[in-house]
Short mmCIF file of C-alpha atoms and ligand atoms in Angstrom, two decimals:
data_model
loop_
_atom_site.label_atom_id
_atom_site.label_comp_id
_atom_site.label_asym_id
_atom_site.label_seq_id
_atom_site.Cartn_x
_atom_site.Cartn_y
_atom_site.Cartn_z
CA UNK A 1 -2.43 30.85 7.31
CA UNK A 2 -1.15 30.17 10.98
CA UNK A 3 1.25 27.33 10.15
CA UNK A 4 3.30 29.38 7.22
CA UNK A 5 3.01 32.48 9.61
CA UNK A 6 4.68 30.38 12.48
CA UNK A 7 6.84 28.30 10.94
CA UNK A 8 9.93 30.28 9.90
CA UNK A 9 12.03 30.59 6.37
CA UNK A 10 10.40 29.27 3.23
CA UNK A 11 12.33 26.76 1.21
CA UNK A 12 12.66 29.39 -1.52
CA UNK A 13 13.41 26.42 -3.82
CA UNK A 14 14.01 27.63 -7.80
CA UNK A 15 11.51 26.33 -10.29
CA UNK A 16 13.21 23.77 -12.89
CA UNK A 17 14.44 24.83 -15.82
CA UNK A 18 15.79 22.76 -18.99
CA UNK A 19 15.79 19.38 -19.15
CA UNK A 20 17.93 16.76 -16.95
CA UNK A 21 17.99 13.52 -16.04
CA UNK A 22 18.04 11.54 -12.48
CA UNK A 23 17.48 8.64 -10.97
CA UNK A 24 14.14 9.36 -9.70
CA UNK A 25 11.83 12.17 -10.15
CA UNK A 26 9.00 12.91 -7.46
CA UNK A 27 6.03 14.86 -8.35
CA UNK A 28 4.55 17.14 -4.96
CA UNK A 29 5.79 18.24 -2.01
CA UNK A 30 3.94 17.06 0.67
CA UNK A 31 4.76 14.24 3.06
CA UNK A 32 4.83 11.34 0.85
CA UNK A 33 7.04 13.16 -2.02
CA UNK A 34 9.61 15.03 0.61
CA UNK A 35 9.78 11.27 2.64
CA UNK A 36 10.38 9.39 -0.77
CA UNK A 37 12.91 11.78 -1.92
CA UNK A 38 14.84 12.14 1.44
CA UNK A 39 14.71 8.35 1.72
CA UNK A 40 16.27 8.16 -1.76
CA UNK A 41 18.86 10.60 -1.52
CA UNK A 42 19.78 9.23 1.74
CA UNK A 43 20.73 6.16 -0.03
CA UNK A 44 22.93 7.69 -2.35
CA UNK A 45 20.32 8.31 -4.97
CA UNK A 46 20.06 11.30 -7.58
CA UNK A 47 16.25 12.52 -6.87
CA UNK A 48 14.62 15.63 -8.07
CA UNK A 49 11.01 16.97 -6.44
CA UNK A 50 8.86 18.88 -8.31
CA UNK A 51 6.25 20.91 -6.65
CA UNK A 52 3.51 22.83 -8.54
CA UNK A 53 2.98 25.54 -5.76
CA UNK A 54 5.45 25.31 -2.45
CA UNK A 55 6.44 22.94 -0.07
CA UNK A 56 3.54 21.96 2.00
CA UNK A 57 0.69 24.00 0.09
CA UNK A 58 -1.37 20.60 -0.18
CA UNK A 59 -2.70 18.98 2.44
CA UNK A 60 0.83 18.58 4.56
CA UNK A 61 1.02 22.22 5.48
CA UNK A 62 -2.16 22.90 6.30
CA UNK A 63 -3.48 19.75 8.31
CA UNK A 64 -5.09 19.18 11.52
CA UNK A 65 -1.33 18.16 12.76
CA UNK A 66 -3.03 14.82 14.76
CA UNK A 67 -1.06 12.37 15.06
CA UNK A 68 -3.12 9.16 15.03
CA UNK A 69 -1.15 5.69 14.77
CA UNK A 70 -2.35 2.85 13.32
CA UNK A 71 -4.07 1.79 9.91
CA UNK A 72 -7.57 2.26 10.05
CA UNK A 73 -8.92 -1.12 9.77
CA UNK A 74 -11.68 -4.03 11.84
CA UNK A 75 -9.13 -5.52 13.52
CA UNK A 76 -11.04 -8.40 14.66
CA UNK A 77 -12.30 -8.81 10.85
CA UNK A 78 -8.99 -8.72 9.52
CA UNK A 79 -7.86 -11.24 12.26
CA UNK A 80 -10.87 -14.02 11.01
CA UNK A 81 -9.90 -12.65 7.46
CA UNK A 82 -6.17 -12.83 7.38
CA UNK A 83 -5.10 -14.74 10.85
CA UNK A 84 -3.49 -13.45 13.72
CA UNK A 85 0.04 -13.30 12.67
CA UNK A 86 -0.57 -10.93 9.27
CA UNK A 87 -2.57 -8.98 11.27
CA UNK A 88 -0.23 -8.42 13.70
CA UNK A 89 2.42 -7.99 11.19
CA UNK A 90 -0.38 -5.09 10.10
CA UNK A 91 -0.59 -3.75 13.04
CA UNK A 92 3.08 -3.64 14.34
CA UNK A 93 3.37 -1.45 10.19
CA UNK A 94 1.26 1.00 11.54
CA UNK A 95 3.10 1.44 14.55
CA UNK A 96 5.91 1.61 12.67
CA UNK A 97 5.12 4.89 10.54
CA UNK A 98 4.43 6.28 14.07
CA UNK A 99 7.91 5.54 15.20
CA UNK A 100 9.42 7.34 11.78
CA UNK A 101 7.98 10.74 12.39
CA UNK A 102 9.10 10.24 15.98
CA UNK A 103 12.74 9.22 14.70
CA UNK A 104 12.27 12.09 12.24
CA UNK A 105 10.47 15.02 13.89
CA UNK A 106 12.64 17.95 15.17
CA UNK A 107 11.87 21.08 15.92
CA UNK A 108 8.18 20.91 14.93
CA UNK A 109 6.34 20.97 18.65
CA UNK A 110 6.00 17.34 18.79
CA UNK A 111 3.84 16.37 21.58
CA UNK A 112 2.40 13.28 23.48
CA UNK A 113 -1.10 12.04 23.68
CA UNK A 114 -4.00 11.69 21.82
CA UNK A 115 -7.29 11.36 22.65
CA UNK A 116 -10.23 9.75 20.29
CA UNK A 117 -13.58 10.82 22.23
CA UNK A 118 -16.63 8.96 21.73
CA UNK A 119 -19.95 10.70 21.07
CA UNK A 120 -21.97 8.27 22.19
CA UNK A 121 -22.17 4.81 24.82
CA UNK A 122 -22.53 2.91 21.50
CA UNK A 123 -19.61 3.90 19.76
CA UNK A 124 -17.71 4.02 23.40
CA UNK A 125 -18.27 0.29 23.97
CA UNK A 126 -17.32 -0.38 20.27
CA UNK A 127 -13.98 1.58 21.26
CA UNK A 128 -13.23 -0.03 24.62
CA UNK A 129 -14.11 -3.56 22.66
CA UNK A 130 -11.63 -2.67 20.02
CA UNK A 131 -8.95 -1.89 22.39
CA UNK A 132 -9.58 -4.92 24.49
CA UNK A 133 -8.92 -7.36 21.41
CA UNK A 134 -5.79 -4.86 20.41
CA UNK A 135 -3.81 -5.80 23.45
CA UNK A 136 -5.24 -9.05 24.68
CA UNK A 137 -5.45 -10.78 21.08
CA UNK A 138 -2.70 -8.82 19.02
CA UNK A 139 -0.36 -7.84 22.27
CA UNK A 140 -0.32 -4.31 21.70
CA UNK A 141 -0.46 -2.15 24.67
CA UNK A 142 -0.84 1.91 24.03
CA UNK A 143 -4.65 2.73 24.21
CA UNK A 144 -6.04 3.45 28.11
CA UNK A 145 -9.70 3.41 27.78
CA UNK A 146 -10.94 6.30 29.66
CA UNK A 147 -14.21 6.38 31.65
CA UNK A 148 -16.37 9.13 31.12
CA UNK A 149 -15.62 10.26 34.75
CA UNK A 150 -12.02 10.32 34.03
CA UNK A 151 -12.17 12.36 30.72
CA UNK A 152 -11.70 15.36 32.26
CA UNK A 153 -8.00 14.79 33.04
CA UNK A 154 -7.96 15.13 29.04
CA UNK A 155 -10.36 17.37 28.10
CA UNK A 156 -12.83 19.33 29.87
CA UNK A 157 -16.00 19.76 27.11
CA UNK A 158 -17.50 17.73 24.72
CA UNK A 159 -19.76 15.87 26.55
CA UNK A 160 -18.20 12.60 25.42
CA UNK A 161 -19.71 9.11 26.91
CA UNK A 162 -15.71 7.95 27.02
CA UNK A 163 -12.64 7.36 25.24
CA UNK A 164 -9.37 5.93 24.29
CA UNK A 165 -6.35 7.42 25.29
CA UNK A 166 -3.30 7.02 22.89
CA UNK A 167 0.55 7.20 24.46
CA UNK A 168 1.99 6.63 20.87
CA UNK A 169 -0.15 9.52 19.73
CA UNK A 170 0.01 12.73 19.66
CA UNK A 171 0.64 16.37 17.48
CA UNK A 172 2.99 18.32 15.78
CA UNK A 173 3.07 21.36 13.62
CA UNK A 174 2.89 19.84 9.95
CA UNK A 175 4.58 22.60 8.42
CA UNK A 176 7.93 22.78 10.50
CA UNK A 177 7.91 18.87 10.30
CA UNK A 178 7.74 19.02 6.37
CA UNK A 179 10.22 21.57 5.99
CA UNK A 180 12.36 20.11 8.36
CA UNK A 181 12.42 17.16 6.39
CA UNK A 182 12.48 18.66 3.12
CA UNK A 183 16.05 20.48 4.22
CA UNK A 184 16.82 17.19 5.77
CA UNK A 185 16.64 15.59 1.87
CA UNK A 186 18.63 19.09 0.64
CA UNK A 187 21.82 18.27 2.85
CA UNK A 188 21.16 14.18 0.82
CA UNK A 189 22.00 16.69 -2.13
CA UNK A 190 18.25 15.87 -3.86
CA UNK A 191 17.36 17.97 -6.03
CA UNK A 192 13.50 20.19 -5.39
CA UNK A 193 11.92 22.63 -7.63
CA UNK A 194 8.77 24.46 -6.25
CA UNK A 195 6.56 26.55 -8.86
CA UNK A 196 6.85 23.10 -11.22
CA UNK A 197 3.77 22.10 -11.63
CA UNK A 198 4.10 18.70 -13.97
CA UNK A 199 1.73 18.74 -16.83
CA UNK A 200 2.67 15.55 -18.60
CA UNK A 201 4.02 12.51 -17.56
CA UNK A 202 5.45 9.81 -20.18
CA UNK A 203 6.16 6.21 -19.61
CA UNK A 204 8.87 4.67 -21.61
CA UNK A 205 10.82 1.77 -21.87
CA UNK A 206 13.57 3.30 -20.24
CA UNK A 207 11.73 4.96 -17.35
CA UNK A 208 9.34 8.02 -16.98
CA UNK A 209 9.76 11.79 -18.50
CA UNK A 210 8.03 14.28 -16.64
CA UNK A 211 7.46 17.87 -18.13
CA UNK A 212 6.43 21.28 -16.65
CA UNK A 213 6.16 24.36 -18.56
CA UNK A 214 9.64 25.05 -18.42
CA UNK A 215 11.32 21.85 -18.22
CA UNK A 216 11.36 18.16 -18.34
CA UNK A 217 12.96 15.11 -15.50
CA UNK A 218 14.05 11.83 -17.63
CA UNK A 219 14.27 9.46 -14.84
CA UNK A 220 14.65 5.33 -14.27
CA UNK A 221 11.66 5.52 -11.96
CA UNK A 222 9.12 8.45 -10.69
CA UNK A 223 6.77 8.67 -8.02
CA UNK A 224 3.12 10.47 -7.92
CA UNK A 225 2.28 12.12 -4.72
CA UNK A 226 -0.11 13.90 -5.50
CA UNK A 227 -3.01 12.86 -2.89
CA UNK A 228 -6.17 14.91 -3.64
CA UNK A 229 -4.59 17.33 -5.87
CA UNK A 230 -3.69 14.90 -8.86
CA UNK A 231 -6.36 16.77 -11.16
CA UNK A 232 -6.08 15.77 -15.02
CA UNK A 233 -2.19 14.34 -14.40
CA UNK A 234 -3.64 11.07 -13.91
CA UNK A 235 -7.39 10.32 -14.29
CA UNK A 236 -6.92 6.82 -13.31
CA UNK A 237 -5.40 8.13 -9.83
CA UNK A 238 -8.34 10.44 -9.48
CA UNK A 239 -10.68 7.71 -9.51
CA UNK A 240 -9.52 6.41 -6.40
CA UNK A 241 -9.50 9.68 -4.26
CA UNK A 242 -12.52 11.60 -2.68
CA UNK A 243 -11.40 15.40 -1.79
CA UNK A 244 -12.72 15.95 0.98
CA UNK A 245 -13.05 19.80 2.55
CA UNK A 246 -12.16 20.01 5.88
CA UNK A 247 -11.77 23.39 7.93
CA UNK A 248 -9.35 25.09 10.23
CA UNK A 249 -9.27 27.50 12.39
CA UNK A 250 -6.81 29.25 15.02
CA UNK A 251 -8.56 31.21 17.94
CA UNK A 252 -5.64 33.57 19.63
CA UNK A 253 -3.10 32.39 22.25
CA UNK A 254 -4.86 32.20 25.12
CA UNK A 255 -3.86 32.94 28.70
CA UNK A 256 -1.88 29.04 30.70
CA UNK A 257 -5.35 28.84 33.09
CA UNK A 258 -7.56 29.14 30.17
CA UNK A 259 -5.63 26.33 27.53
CA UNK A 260 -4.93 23.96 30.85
CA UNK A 261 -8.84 24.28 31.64
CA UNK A 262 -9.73 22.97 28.17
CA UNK A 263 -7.27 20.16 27.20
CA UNK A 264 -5.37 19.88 30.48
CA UNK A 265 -2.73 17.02 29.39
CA UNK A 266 -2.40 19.20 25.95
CA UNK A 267 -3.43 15.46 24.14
CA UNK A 268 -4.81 16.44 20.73
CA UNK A 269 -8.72 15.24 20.49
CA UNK A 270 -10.42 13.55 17.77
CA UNK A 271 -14.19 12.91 18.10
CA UNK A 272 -15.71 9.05 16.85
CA UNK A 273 -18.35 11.20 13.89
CA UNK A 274 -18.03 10.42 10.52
CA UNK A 275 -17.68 13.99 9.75
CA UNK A 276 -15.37 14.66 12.86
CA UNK A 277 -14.43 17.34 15.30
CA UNK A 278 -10.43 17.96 15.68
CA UNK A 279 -8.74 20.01 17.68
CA UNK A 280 -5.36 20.65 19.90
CA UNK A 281 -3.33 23.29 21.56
CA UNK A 282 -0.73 24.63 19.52
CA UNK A 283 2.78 25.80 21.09
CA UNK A 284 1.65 29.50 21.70
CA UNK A 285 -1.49 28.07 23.22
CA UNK A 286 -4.30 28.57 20.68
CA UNK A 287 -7.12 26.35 19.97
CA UNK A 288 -6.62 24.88 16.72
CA UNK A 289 -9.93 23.56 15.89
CA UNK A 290 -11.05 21.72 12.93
CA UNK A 291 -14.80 20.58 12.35
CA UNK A 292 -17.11 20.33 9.74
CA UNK A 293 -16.90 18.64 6.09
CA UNK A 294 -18.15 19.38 2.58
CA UNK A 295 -17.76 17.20 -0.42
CA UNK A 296 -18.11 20.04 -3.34
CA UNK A 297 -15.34 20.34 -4.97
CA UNK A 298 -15.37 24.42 -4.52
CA UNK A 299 -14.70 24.44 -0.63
CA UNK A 300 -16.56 27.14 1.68
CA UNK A 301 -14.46 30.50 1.83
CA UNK A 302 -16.88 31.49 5.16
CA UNK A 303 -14.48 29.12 6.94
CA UNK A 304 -14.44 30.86 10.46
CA UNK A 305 -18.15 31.66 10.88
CA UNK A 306 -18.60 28.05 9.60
CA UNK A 307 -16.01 26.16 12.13
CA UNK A 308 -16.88 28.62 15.11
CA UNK A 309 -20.35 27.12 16.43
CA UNK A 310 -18.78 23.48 16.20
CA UNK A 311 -15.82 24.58 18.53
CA UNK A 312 -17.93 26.89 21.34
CA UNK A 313 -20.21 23.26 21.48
CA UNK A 314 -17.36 21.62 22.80
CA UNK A 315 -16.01 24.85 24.54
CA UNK A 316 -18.86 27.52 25.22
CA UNK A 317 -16.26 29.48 27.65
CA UNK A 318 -14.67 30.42 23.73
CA UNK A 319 -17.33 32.51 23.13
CA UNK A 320 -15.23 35.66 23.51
CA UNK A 321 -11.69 34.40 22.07
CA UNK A 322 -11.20 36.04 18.43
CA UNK A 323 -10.48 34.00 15.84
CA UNK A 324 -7.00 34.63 14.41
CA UNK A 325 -7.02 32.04 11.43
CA UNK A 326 -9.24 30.06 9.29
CA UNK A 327 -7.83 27.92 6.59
CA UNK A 328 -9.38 25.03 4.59
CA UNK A 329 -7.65 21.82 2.25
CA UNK A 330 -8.52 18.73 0.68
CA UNK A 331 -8.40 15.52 2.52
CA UNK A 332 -7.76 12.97 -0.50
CA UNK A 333 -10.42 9.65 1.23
CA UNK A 334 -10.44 5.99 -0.55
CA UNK A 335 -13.59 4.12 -0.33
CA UNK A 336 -12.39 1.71 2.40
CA UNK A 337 -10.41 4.54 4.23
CA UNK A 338 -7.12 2.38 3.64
CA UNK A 339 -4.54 4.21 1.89
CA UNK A 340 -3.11 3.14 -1.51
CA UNK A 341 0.21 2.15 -2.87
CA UNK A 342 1.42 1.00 -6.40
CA UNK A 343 2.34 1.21 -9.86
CA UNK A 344 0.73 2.84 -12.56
CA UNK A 345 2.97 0.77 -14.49
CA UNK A 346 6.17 0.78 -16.11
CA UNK A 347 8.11 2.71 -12.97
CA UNK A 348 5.96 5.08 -12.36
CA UNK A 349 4.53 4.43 -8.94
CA UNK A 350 1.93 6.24 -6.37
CA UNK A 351 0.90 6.32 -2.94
CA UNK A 352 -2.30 8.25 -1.72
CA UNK A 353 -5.49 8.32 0.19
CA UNK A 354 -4.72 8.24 3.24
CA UNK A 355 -8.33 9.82 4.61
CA UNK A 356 -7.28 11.80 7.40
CA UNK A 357 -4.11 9.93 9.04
CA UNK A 358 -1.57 10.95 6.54
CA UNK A 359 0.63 12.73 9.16
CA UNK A 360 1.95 9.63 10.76
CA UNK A 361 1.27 7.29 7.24
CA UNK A 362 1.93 9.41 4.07
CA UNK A 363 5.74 9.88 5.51
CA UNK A 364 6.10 5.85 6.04
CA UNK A 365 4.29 5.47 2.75
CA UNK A 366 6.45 7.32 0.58
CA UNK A 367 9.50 5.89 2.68
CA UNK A 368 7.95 2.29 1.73
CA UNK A 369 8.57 3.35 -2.29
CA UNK A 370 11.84 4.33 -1.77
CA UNK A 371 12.83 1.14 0.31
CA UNK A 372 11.50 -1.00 -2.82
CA UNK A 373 13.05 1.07 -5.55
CA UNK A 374 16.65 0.16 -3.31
CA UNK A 375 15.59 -3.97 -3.48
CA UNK A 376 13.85 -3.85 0.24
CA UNK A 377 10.36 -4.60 -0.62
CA UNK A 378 8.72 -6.12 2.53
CA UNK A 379 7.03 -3.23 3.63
CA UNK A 380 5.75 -2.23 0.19
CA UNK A 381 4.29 -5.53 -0.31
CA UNK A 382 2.17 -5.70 2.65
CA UNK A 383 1.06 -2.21 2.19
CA UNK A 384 0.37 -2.73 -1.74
CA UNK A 385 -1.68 -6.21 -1.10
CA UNK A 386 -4.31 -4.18 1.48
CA UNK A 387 -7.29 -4.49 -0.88
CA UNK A 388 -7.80 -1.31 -2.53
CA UNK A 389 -10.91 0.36 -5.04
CA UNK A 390 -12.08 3.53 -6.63
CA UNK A 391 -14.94 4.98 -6.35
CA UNK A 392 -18.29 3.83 -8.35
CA UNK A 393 -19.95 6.23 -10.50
CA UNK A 394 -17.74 7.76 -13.22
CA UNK A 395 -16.32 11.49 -13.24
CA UNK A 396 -19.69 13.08 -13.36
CA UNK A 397 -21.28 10.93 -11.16
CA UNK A 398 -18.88 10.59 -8.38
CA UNK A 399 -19.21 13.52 -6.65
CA UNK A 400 -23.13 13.08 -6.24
CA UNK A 401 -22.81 9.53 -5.18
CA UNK A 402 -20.43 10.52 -3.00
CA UNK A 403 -22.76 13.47 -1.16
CA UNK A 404 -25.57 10.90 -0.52
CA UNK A 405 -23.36 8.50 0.79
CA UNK A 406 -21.80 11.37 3.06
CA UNK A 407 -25.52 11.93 4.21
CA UNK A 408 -26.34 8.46 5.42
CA UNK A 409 -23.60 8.36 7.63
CA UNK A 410 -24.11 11.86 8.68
CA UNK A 411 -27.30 11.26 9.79
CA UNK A 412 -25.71 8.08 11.23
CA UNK A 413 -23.65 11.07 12.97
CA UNK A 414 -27.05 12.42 14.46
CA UNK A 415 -28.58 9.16 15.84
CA UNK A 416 -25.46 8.42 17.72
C1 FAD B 1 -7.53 20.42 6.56
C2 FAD B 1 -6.86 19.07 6.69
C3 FAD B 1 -6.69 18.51 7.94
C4 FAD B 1 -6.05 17.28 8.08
N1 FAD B 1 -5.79 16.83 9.33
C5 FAD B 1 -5.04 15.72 9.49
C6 FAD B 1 -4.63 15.33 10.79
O1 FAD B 1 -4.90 16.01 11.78
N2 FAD B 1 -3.90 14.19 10.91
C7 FAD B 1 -3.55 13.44 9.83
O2 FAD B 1 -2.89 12.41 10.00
N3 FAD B 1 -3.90 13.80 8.58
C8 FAD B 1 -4.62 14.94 8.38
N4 FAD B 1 -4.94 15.35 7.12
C9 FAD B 1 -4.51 14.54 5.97
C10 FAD B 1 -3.03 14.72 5.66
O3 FAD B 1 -2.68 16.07 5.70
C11 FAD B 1 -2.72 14.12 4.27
O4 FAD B 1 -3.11 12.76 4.28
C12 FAD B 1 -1.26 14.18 3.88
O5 FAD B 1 -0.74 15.45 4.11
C13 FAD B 1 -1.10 13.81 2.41
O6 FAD B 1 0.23 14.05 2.05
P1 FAD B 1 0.66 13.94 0.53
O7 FAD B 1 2.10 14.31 0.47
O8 FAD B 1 0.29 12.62 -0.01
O9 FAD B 1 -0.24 15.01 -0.24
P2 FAD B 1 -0.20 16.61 -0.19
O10 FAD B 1 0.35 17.12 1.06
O11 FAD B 1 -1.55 17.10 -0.60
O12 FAD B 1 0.86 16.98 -1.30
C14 FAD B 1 0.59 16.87 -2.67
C15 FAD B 1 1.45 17.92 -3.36
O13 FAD B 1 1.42 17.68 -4.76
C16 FAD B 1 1.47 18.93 -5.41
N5 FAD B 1 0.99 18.73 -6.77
C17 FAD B 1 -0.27 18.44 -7.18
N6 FAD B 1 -0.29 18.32 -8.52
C18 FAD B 1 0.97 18.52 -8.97
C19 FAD B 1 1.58 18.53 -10.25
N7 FAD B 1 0.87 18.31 -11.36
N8 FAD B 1 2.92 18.79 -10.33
C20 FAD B 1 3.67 19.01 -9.21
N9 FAD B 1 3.11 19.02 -7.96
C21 FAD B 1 1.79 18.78 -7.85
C22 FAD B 1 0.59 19.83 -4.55
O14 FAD B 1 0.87 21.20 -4.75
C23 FAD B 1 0.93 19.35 -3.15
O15 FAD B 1 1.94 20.13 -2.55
C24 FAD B 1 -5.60 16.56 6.93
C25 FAD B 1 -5.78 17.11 5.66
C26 FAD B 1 -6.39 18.36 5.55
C27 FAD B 1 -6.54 18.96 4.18
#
C-alpha cells in the first residue's frame, strides 16, 4: 500500500498481555482513538489503546488524505432551524477541527488548498449560493468561488461547470499524520497495544472491562473508535454506520511539467457526485486518485482496472502512466452524513461516522471525548446534540436498502 510503503518505521507496538487497569481504555487506532488517547495522556491521564491490527490499518491509513473543513450540513436550514448564533457557533466547531490537525500535523506533507469541483451549472450555483450565505450571513471568509474560466489555475481536466476554492483546506499523508500523533501520545507515557483486537466489552458499576484474547483493560471510562470496523463488538454501534467501499490508487511519480499541468496549485480536488471523484498530488508527485463506490460488504479486489477509467476521464494525458498502487477501505457513512458522538452508557462512550471528512473531524472528535472526560464539556455537547439516526431496515435488510438508495442518487449523479 503506498502510504505504509512511504511513511517510514512502524509503531511496532507489543500486543497486551495480562490484565491491568487505567484510567481509560481506547479501543482502535485510527484518528479518533490515537487523538482521544494523546489528548488524555496529555492531561496527565493513564490511557491504554488497543488496536486489533496496526496503527492506521482502518480507514486512517489508508484514506483519500483530503482535507475538507467544515461539518457537512444546509447551512441556511440549520440557520431557520437553530438561529444564526448556534449555527455560527457550528460552524466556527468545524473550523476548529481544521485548526487541530494544523496545530498538530508535522512531518506528514501538509499542504494548502482544496478544491470541491462542480459537475454540473446546477450544483455550481447551489455551491456559489452556499458560499455566498457562509460569509455574508455567518461571517466566514475561506471559500473563493471559482468561475469555470478560472478553474484551470487549479486543475486542468474534469470538465467542471465551476467551483469553490478552500484556503483552510487542503491534504496530508494520513499515515505519517497518525503515526506522528500516535508517538506524540507515547512520549504522554499512554499506553498502545496493536494485534489486540477487543472481543468483549463489559459495563460495570465501576467503569468498563475490555478483553482480548490475551488480556483484559479495567478502566473508569473507555472509548469505541471503531468507525466502520465495529463488527459484532457493538451491534447497536453498527446500526448507525454504512461501510462504504471506496478505492485508491497511486499512478507513479510523474515528471514537475506533467503533475503542474494537471493540478497546477497542487490543491487536492473533490468532485460535487454522490459517489465522488478524489484525487491530489502526493509529495513524490503521483496522482493519488480515488473514484468509484460499492456498498457490498466484500469490496472489489480489481481495484486498479476499476479506478483507472474514472481518473483518465478527468486526465486522458494518464493514459500511459503505470499504476503503482491500488488500495481499498471502508468509509463508515450515517444517514444524515453528520458524524456521531456519545455514550453507550455507563462510561463507555463512541464517536463515528464521519462519511468521508474524518481527516480533519475524527481527530477533533475524539479530542472532544477526552476534553469531557477532564470536566470541559462544551464542545462535546454541541457535537452530541447534532441530531443523529441509524439506519432503517434491520441487519439483513440494511445493506439492500442501502444499495437502492445508493442508486437513486447515483442516477441523480447521471442527470447532473
Ligand atoms: C478509502 C478511503 C478514503 C477516504 N478519504 C478521506 C478523505 O480524503 N478525507 C477525509 O476527511 N476522510 C476520508 N476518509 C474517511 C476517514 O478516513 C475516516 O473518517 C477516519 O479515518 C475514521 O477514523 P476512525 O479512527 O474513527 O476509524 P478507523 O481509522 O477506521 O479506525 C478504527 C480502528 O479500530 C480498529 N478496530 C476495529 N475493531 C476493533 C476491535 N474489536 N478491537 C480493537 N481495535 C479494533 C481497526 O483495526 C481500526 O484501526 C476515507 C476513508 C476511506 C476508507
Amino acid at each position: 500500500m503506498y502510504y505504509i510503503s512511504t511513511a517510514g518505521e512502524g509503531l511496532n507496538s507489543p500486543p497486551l498481555q495480562g490484565e491491568t487497569v487505567a484510567d481509560a481504555v481506547v479501543i482502535g487506532g485510527g484518528l479518533t482513538g490515537v487523538s482521544a488517547a494523546y489528548h488524555l495522556a496529555r492531561a496527565g491521564a493513564d490511557v491504554v489503546v488497543l488496536e486489533a491490527e496496526t496503527v492506521g490499518a482502518g480507514a486512517s491509513g489508508r484514506n483519500g488524505g483530503q482535507l475538507i473543513p467544515g461539518l457537512r450540513l444546509d447551512w441556511e436550514q440549520a440557520a431557520r432551524d437553530w438561529g444564526l448564533a448556534r449555527t455560527q457557533a457550528l460552524y466556527r466547531l468545524g473550523l476548529d477541527a481544521r485548526d487541530l490537525v494544523w496545530a498538530l500535523a508535522e512531518d506528514c506533507d501538509l499542504t494548502p488548498g482544496h478544491l470541491y469541483a462542480c459537475v454540473s451549472d446546477r450544483h455550481f450555483a447551489l455551491a456559489r449560493a452556499e458560499a455566498t450565505f457562509i460569509r455574508e450571513t455567518l461571517g466566514f471568509d475561506h471559500l473563493d468561488v471559482v468561475e469555470r474560466a478560472a478553474l484551470a489555475r487549479h486543475v486542468t481536466g474534469g470538465g467542471y461547470a465551476g467551483g469553490l476554492y478552500d484556503r483552510l483546506g487542503g491534504h496530508f499523508h494520513p499515515l505519517k499524520f497518525l503515526r506522528g500523533l500516535a508517538r506524540k501520545a507515547l512520549a504522554a507515557d499512554a499506553r498502545l497495544h496493536e494485534g489486540s483486537r477487543v472481543v468483549a466489552l463489559e459495563q460495570g458499576r465501576n467503569g468498563v472491562t475490555v478483553r482480548t484474547a490475551t488480556g483484559s483493560v479495567r478502566a473508569a471510562a473507555g472509548i469505541v473508535a471503531c468507525d466502520a470496523l465495529i463488527g459484532g463488538l457493538s451491534p447497536h454501534l453498527a446500526r448507525a454506520i454504512m461501510p462504504v467501499a471506496s478505492y485508491c490508487i497511486a499512478t507513479e511519480p510523474l515528471p514537475d511539467e506533467q503533475a503542474a499541468a494537471l493540478l497546477p496549485g497542487r490543491a487536492a480536488v473533490a468532485d460535487s457526485r454522490f459517489a465522488l471523484d478524489y484525487y491530489r498530488l502526493s509529495a513524490d508527485n503521483r496522482l493519488l486518485f480515488s473514484g468509484g463506490e460499492t456498498y457490498m460488504h466484500t469490496p472489489r479486489r480489481d481495484v486498479a482496472a476499476f479506478v483507472r477509467p474514472h481518473m483518465l476521464r478527468v486526465f486522458p494525458a494518464l493514459a500511459d502512466a503505470r499504476i503503482d498502487f491500488a488500495w481499498s477501505g471502508l468509509v463508515g457513512i450515517t444517514p444524515n452524513r453528520l458524524p456521531q458522538i456519545g455514550r453507550l452508557g455507563g462510561a463507555l462512550y463512541f464517536a463515528h461516522g464521519y462519511s468521508g471528512q474524518g481527516c480533519l473531524l475524527a481527530p477533533f472528535y475524539g479530542k472532544a471525548i477526552a476534553d469531557h472526560l477532564r470536566g470541559d464539556s462544551d464542545v462535546y455537547e454541541c457535537l452530541s446534540a447534532l441530531p443523529a439516526f441509524s439506519w432503517p431496515g434491520g441487519d439483513l435488510l440494511r445493506g439492500p436498502l442501502y444499495t437502492l438508495g445508493m442508486l437513486y442518487y447515483a442516477l441523480r449523479d447521471r442527470l447532473g
